[in-house]
C-alpha atoms as a printed R data frame, in Angstrom:
    type eleno elety resid chain resno        x      y      z
1   ATOM     1    CA   MET     A     1 -134.074 66.779 75.248
2   ATOM     2    CA   ARG     A     2 -137.715 67.523 75.319
3   ATOM     3    CA   GLU     A     3 -138.623 63.901 74.449
4   ATOM     4    CA   ARG     A     4 -136.879 60.567 75.067
5   ATOM     5    CA   LYS     A     5 -137.775 59.136 71.667
6   ATOM     6    CA   ILE     A     6 -134.928 57.272 69.965
7   ATOM     7    CA   VAL     A     7 -134.871 56.924 66.136
8   ATOM     8    CA   ILE     A     8 -132.413 54.715 64.298
9   ATOM     9    CA   MET     A     9 -131.917 55.662 60.636
10  ATOM    10    CA   ASP     A    10 -130.058 52.787 59.057
11  ATOM    11    CA   PHE     A    11 -128.705 53.619 55.549
12  ATOM    12    CA   SER     A    12 -125.790 51.229 55.300
13  ATOM    13    CA   HIS     A    13 -126.833 48.173 57.531
14  ATOM    14    CA   VAL     A    14 -124.142 49.119 60.078
15  ATOM    15    CA   TYR     A    15 -126.643 49.435 62.970
16  ATOM    16    CA   GLU     A    16 -127.693 45.827 62.329
17  ATOM    17    CA   MET     A    17 -124.183 44.900 63.571
18  ATOM    18    CA   GLU     A    18 -124.396 47.006 66.724
19  ATOM    19    CA   THR     A    19 -126.180 46.335 70.021
20  ATOM    20    CA   PHE     A    20 -126.162 49.722 71.905
21  ATOM    21    CA   TYR     A    21 -129.933 50.320 71.335
22  ATOM    22    CA   ARG     A    22 -131.254 46.827 72.122
23  ATOM    23    CA   LYS     A    23 -132.301 47.615 75.749
24  ATOM    24    CA   SER     A    24 -134.134 50.722 74.717
25  ATOM    25    CA   HIS     A    25 -137.381 51.257 72.866
26  ATOM    26    CA   VAL     A    26 -136.469 52.584 69.381
27  ATOM    27    CA   LEU     A    27 -138.155 53.536 66.182
28  ATOM    28    CA   TRP     A    28 -136.148 51.717 63.422
29  ATOM    29    CA   LEU     A    29 -136.282 53.465 60.031
30  ATOM    30    CA   ASP     A    30 -134.893 51.147 57.304
31  ATOM    31    CA   CYS     A    31 -133.352 53.547 54.727
32  ATOM    32    CA   THR     A    32 -131.213 50.953 53.003
33  ATOM    33    CA   ASP     A    33 -133.584 50.959 49.966
34  ATOM    34    CA   ILE     A    34 -133.177 54.719 49.389
35  ATOM    35    CA   THR     A    35 -130.669 55.231 46.505
36  ATOM    36    CA   GLY     A    36 -128.526 58.268 45.701
37  ATOM    37    CA   THR     A    37 -127.739 59.085 49.364
38  ATOM    38    CA   ASP     A    38 -124.144 58.070 50.107
39  ATOM    39    CA   GLY     A    39 -122.183 61.309 50.659
40  ATOM    40    CA   TYR     A    40 -124.371 63.225 48.190
41  ATOM    41    CA   CYS     A    41 -128.207 63.239 48.147
42  ATOM    42    CA   ASP     A    42 -130.042 63.533 44.836
43  ATOM    43    CA   GLU     A    43 -133.482 64.926 44.644
44  ATOM    44    CA   ASP     A    44 -135.203 61.516 44.655
45  ATOM    45    CA   GLY     A    45 -133.244 60.718 47.869
46  ATOM    46    CA   VAL     A    46 -134.220 64.046 49.443
47  ATOM    47    CA   GLN     A    47 -137.867 63.377 48.934
48  ATOM    48    CA   ALA     A    48 -137.625 59.783 50.040
49  ATOM    49    CA   ILE     A    49 -135.946 60.761 53.336
50  ATOM    50    CA   ARG     A    50 -138.402 63.546 53.924
51  ATOM    51    CA   ARG     A    51 -141.227 61.024 53.510
52  ATOM    52    CA   LYS     A    52 -139.521 58.538 55.806
53  ATOM    53    CA   ILE     A    53 -139.372 61.035 58.766
54  ATOM    54    CA   GLY     A    54 -142.475 62.926 57.699
55  ATOM    55    CA   PRO     A    55 -144.713 61.960 60.715
56  ATOM    56    CA   LEU     A    56 -141.976 62.540 63.276
57  ATOM    57    CA   SER     A    57 -141.034 65.636 65.295
58  ATOM    58    CA   PRO     A    58 -137.501 66.951 65.654
59  ATOM    59    CA   GLU     A    59 -137.487 66.194 69.350
60  ATOM    60    CA   GLY     A    60 -135.655 63.162 70.732
61  ATOM    61    CA   LEU     A    61 -132.435 61.390 69.816
62  ATOM    62    CA   HIS     A    62 -131.661 60.365 66.217
63  ATOM    63    CA   PHE     A    63 -128.863 58.108 65.099
64  ATOM    64    CA   ILE     A    64 -128.251 58.799 61.405
65  ATOM    65    CA   ASP     A    65 -125.516 56.389 60.350
66  ATOM    66    CA   SER     A    66 -122.001 57.425 59.075
67  ATOM    67    CA   GLY     A    67 -120.702 60.927 58.475
68  ATOM    68    CA   ASN     A    68 -121.686 60.365 54.792
69  ATOM    69    CA   TYR     A    69 -125.273 60.985 55.906
70  ATOM    70    CA   HIS     A    70 -124.748 64.006 58.156
71  ATOM    71    CA   TYR     A    71 -126.764 66.073 55.775
72  ATOM    72    CA   VAL     A    72 -129.928 64.228 57.239
73  ATOM    73    CA   THR     A    73 -129.652 66.711 60.051
74  ATOM    74    CA   GLU     A    74 -131.014 69.378 57.738
75  ATOM    75    CA   PHE     A    75 -134.254 67.449 57.305
76  ATOM    76    CA   TRP     A    76 -134.756 67.242 61.053
77  ATOM    77    CA   LEU     A    77 -133.987 70.974 61.303
78  ATOM    78    CA   GLU     A    78 -136.749 71.678 58.676
79  ATOM    79    CA   LYS     A    79 -139.257 70.516 61.250
80  ATOM    80    CA   ILE     A    80 -138.491 73.207 63.731
81  ATOM    81    CA   ARG     A    81 -140.972 76.021 63.391
82  ATOM    82    CA   GLN     A    82 -139.469 78.617 65.697
83  ATOM    83    CA   ASP     A    83 -136.154 80.507 65.836
84  ATOM    84    CA   PHE     A    84 -133.430 78.202 67.106
85  ATOM    85    CA   ALA     A    85 -129.637 77.782 67.366
86  ATOM    86    CA   LEU     A    86 -127.628 74.868 66.055
87  ATOM    87    CA   ALA     A    87 -124.692 73.376 68.013
88  ATOM    88    CA   VAL     A    88 -122.485 71.051 65.957
89  ATOM    89    CA   PHE     A    89 -119.695 68.827 67.112
90  ATOM    90    CA   ASP     A    90 -117.673 68.068 64.014
91  ATOM    91    CA   HIS     A    91 -114.091 68.115 62.853
92  ATOM    92    CA   HIS     A    92 -115.307 69.719 59.569
93  ATOM    93    CA   SER     A    93 -117.192 72.894 58.874
94  ATOM    94    CA   ASP     A    94 -119.735 71.175 56.478
95  ATOM    95    CA   MET     A    95 -119.898 74.536 54.695
96  ATOM    96    CA   ARG     A    96 -118.156 73.666 51.441
97  ATOM    97    CA   ARG     A    97 -119.890 74.150 48.115
98  ATOM    98    CA   PRO     A    98 -120.483 70.761 46.534
99  ATOM    99    CA   LEU     A    99 -118.449 69.830 43.470
100 ATOM   100    CA   PHE     A   100 -121.557 68.984 41.450
101 ATOM   101    CA   GLY     A   101 -123.905 71.890 41.148
102 ATOM   102    CA   ASN     A   102 -126.219 72.475 44.038
103 ATOM   103    CA   ILE     A   103 -126.643 68.874 45.077
104 ATOM   104    CA   LEU     A   104 -126.920 68.387 48.874
105 ATOM   105    CA   SER     A   105 -123.874 66.782 50.472
106 ATOM   106    CA   CYS     A   106 -122.453 65.853 53.786
107 ATOM   107    CA   GLY     A   107 -119.920 68.568 53.350
108 ATOM   108    CA   SER     A   108 -122.354 71.371 52.481
109 ATOM   109    CA   TRP     A   109 -125.486 70.794 54.699
110 ATOM   110    CA   ILE     A   110 -124.870 73.569 57.269
111 ATOM   111    CA   LEU     A   111 -124.239 76.104 54.452
112 ATOM   112    CA   ASN     A   112 -127.459 74.822 52.767
113 ATOM   113    CA   THR     A   113 -129.391 75.261 56.088
114 ATOM   114    CA   LEU     A   114 -128.171 78.817 56.571
115 ATOM   115    CA   GLU     A   115 -129.279 79.671 53.042
116 ATOM   116    CA   HIS     A   116 -132.651 78.076 53.060
117 ATOM   117    CA   ASN     A   117 -133.973 77.596 56.730
118 ATOM   118    CA   PRO     A   118 -135.720 80.760 57.845
119 ATOM   119    CA   TYR     A   119 -135.629 79.891 61.549
120 ATOM   120    CA   ILE     A   120 -131.929 79.268 62.187
121 ATOM   121    CA   ARG     A   121 -130.337 82.170 63.996
122 ATOM   122    CA   ARG     A   122 -126.891 80.952 65.198
123 ATOM   123    CA   VAL     A   123 -124.532 78.106 64.625
124 ATOM   124    CA   LEU     A   124 -121.886 76.949 67.175
125 ATOM   125    CA   LEU     A   125 -119.208 74.758 65.628
126 ATOM   126    CA   ILE     A   126 -117.225 72.853 68.147
127 ATOM   127    CA   GLY     A   127 -114.088 70.749 67.434
128 ATOM   128    CA   LEU     A   128 -113.388 71.719 63.849
129 ATOM   129    CA   SER     A   129 -109.803 72.213 62.572
130 ATOM   130    CA   LYS     A   130 -108.378 75.697 61.966
131 ATOM   131    CA   GLU     A   131 -108.222 74.735 58.245
132 ATOM   132    CA   GLN     A   132 -111.857 73.921 58.213
133 ATOM   133    CA   GLU     A   133 -112.652 77.197 60.019
134 ATOM   134    CA   GLU     A   134 -111.202 79.059 57.026
135 ATOM   135    CA   THR     A   135 -113.788 77.491 54.687
136 ATOM   136    CA   ILE     A   136 -116.706 79.402 56.311
137 ATOM   137    CA   PRO     A   137 -117.926 82.109 53.889
138 ATOM   138    CA   ASP     A   138 -117.454 85.647 55.201
139 ATOM   139    CA   ARG     A   139 -121.098 86.492 54.807
140 ATOM   140    CA   TYR     A   140 -122.082 83.962 57.540
141 ATOM   141    CA   ARG     A   141 -119.343 84.605 60.057
142 ATOM   142    CA   ASP     A   142 -121.469 86.958 62.195
143 ATOM   143    CA   ARG     A   143 -123.909 84.120 62.783
144 ATOM   144    CA   ILE     A   144 -121.324 81.519 63.608
145 ATOM   145    CA   ARG     A   145 -119.136 80.867 66.681
146 ATOM   146    CA   CYS     A   146 -116.191 78.517 66.270
147 ATOM   147    CA   ILE     A   147 -114.484 76.568 69.004
148 ATOM   148    CA   SER     A   148 -111.633 74.770 67.099
149 ATOM   149    CA   SER     A   149 -109.820 71.563 68.184
150 ATOM   150    CA   GLU     A   150 -106.874 73.854 69.028
151 ATOM   151    CA   ASP     A   151 -109.071 76.139 71.075
152 ATOM   152    CA   LEU     A   152 -110.117 73.190 73.240
153 ATOM   153    CA   GLN     A   153 -106.549 72.910 74.562
154 ATOM   154    CA   GLU     A   154 -106.678 76.446 76.086
155 ATOM   155    CA   LYS     A   155 -107.698 76.825 79.726
156 ATOM   156    CA   ASP     A   156 -110.305 79.692 79.195
157 ATOM   157    CA   THR     A   157 -112.189 77.881 76.430
158 ATOM   158    CA   TRP     A   158 -114.313 75.967 78.809
159 ATOM   159    CA   ASN     A   159 -115.444 79.136 80.525
160 ATOM   160    CA   ARG     A   160 -116.215 80.676 77.229
161 ATOM   161    CA   ILE     A   161 -118.381 77.659 76.159
162 ATOM   162    CA   SER     A   162 -120.173 77.607 79.501
163 ATOM   163    CA   GLY     A   163 -121.222 81.219 78.988
164 ATOM   164    CA   LEU     A   164 -122.633 80.766 75.523
165 ATOM   165    CA   HIS     A   165 -126.278 81.128 76.423
166 ATOM   166    CA   THR     A   166 -128.162 81.676 73.223
167 ATOM   167    CA   LYS     A   167 -131.613 82.495 74.676
168 ATOM   168    CA   LEU     A   168 -132.909 80.229 71.929
169 ATOM   169    CA   PRO     A   169 -133.858 76.583 71.740
170 ATOM   170    CA   VAL     A   170 -130.900 74.558 70.591
171 ATOM   171    CA   TYR     A   171 -130.580 71.463 68.365
172 ATOM   172    CA   ILE     A   172 -127.407 69.505 68.918
173 ATOM   173    CA   SER     A   173 -125.652 67.552 66.067
174 ATOM   174    CA   VAL     A   174 -122.743 65.243 66.839
175 ATOM   175    CA   ASP     A   175 -120.373 63.743 64.224
176 ATOM   176    CA   LYS     A   176 -118.051 61.262 65.982
177 ATOM   177    CA   ASP     A   177 -115.198 62.356 63.756
178 ATOM   178    CA   VAL     A   178 -114.722 65.139 66.287
179 ATOM   179    CA   LEU     A   179 -113.304 62.413 68.535
180 ATOM   180    CA   SER     A   180 -109.620 61.230 68.490
181 ATOM   181    CA   GLU     A   181 -108.843 58.075 66.558
182 ATOM   182    CA   HIS     A   182 -107.825 56.656 69.886
183 ATOM   183    CA   VAL     A   183 -111.411 56.741 70.983
184 ATOM   184    CA   VAL     A   184 -113.207 55.566 67.827
185 ATOM   185    CA   ASP     A   185 -112.626 54.996 64.091
186 ATOM   186    CA   THR     A   186 -114.867 56.816 61.673
187 ATOM   187    CA   THR     A   187 -115.104 57.303 57.940
188 ATOM   188    CA   TRP     A   188 -113.385 60.690 57.892
189 ATOM   189    CA   ASP     A   189 -110.255 62.300 59.249
190 ATOM   190    CA   GLN     A   190 -110.644 63.020 62.936
191 ATOM   191    CA   GLY     A   191 -110.034 65.574 65.622
192 ATOM   192    CA   GLU     A   192 -108.474 65.131 69.026
193 ATOM   193    CA   MET     A   193 -111.405 65.344 71.432
194 ATOM   194    CA   THR     A   194 -111.781 62.703 74.130
195 ATOM   195    CA   LEU     A   195 -115.087 61.071 74.941
196 ATOM   196    CA   ALA     A   196 -114.967 62.731 78.371
197 ATOM   197    CA   GLN     A   197 -114.566 66.152 76.785
198 ATOM   198    CA   LEU     A   198 -117.439 65.543 74.456
199 ATOM   199    CA   LYS     A   199 -119.749 64.567 77.325
200 ATOM   200    CA   LYS     A   200 -118.594 67.575 79.387
201 ATOM   201    CA   LEU     A   201 -119.389 69.966 76.503
202 ATOM   202    CA   MET     A   202 -122.840 68.341 75.866
203 ATOM   203    CA   HIS     A   203 -123.503 68.469 79.558
204 ATOM   204    CA   MET     A   204 -122.908 72.342 79.520
205 ATOM   205    CA   LEU     A   205 -125.290 72.724 76.668
206 ATOM   206    CA   ILE     A   206 -128.039 70.405 78.015
207 ATOM   207    CA   ARG     A   207 -128.015 72.036 81.479
208 ATOM   208    CA   SER     A   208 -128.014 75.620 80.225
209 ATOM   209    CA   GLU     A   209 -130.179 75.466 77.051
210 ATOM   210    CA   ASP     A   210 -133.566 74.354 75.953
211 ATOM   211    CA   VAL     A   211 -132.434 71.368 73.795
212 ATOM   212    CA   ILE     A   212 -135.012 70.450 71.121
213 ATOM   213    CA   GLY     A   213 -133.324 67.238 70.007
214 ATOM   214    CA   ILE     A   214 -129.918 65.608 69.278
215 ATOM   215    CA   ASP     A   215 -128.579 63.560 66.381
216 ATOM   216    CA   ILE     A   216 -125.481 61.400 66.228
217 ATOM   217    CA   CYS     A   217 -123.544 60.179 63.189
218 ATOM   218    CA   GLY     A   218 -120.061 59.003 62.450
219 ATOM   219    CA   GLU     A   219 -120.371 55.192 62.109
220 ATOM   220    CA   CYS     A   220 -117.643 53.486 60.262
221 ATOM   221    CA   THR     A   221 -118.475 52.247 56.792
222 ATOM   222    CA   ALA     A   222 -120.028 48.838 57.316
223 ATOM   223    CA   ARG     A   223 -118.830 47.179 54.095
224 ATOM   224    CA   LEU     A   224 -115.190 48.199 54.719
225 ATOM   225    CA   ALA     A   225 -114.850 48.193 58.496
226 ATOM   226    CA   SER     A   226 -113.420 45.482 60.638
227 ATOM   227    CA   LEU     A   227 -115.423 43.986 63.533
228 ATOM   228    CA   SER     A   228 -113.239 45.807 65.992
229 ATOM   229    CA   GLU     A   229 -114.065 49.203 64.373
230 ATOM   230    CA   ILE     A   230 -117.793 48.417 64.460
231 ATOM   231    CA   GLU     A   231 -117.446 47.262 68.078
232 ATOM   232    CA   GLY     A   232 -115.668 50.545 68.957
233 ATOM   233    CA   ASN     A   233 -118.509 52.648 67.484
234 ATOM   234    CA   ASP     A   234 -121.030 50.506 69.200
235 ATOM   235    CA   ASN     A   235 -119.327 51.126 72.535
236 ATOM   236    CA   VAL     A   236 -119.162 54.934 71.981
237 ATOM   237    CA   ASN     A   237 -122.872 54.991 70.988
238 ATOM   238    CA   LYS     A   238 -123.665 52.946 74.150
239 ATOM   239    CA   ALA     A   239 -121.669 55.414 76.312
240 ATOM   240    CA   LEU     A   240 -123.472 58.401 74.691
241 ATOM   241    CA   LEU     A   241 -126.888 56.826 75.091
242 ATOM   242    CA   GLY     A   242 -126.272 56.031 78.770
243 ATOM   243    CA   PHE     A   243 -124.903 59.589 79.241
244 ATOM   244    CA   LEU     A   244 -127.946 61.143 77.733
245 ATOM   245    CA   ASP     A   245 -130.321 59.006 79.745
246 ATOM   246    CA   LYS     A   246 -128.684 60.275 82.941
247 ATOM   247    CA   GLU     A   247 -128.816 63.903 81.715
248 ATOM   248    CA   LYS     A   248 -132.472 63.595 80.825
249 ATOM   249    CA   GLU     A   249 -133.296 61.949 84.242
250 ATOM   250    CA   CYS     A   250 -131.327 64.618 86.211
251 ATOM   251    CA   ARG     A   251 -132.947 67.594 84.404
252 ATOM   252    CA   TYR     A   252 -136.520 66.289 84.052
253 ATOM   253    CA   GLY     A   253 -136.762 63.196 86.275
254 ATOM   254    CA   ASP     A   254 -138.147 60.937 83.648
255 ATOM   255    CA   GLY     A   255 -135.329 58.857 82.272
256 ATOM   256    CA   VAL     A   256 -135.939 55.515 80.764
């Protein structure tokens, strides 16, 4: 990442029950008073979130709550004013048309970004299911590369990923539902990736590409989750934060 800034976007109060960020300097954005945002985001919610992050750059590390709020990535991407590529770790394509008109949703934000963001050039989807891969509209397939959860089991996949140099700055978005249920519990159905695999793949991207920023979502739903599920998410966030600290320090020599 170009900057080490950490932003916490708390929509559901779940981060108040976690501790992974407490030894770091973070910018806390209380989004719990923004209505119309859970899963779908109405126009009032869109404008409120844009105002909330208005003064901030897309650089740094952003924690954006559960997968229900993954569409928030689109608002960070709007801040990028140069051609870029997007790398998404997710068990879903997030390219399904919403059921209710053109309202923005956690399942449609990548499609929405491709349709409205003039700077996005390529999308790399990593860890989605084969069924989800089939939901990608044909007209965008020439701009999208998919590495499915099944592909990750093949020996040559790692070589293919390590050779995916985009020659463009890259923004990375991680939904923890790409991980196995044995690693963490999220709100959505999940893939089979291990935490070690996720870190290895992110390492490849960080070392070979100019990474603008990173966001992470996939918290469990605070009001429904058990303490053990919240603790599991906290531990994964702590592991990813520590991993990214080391990656930043090794590449730029300015870790926290």
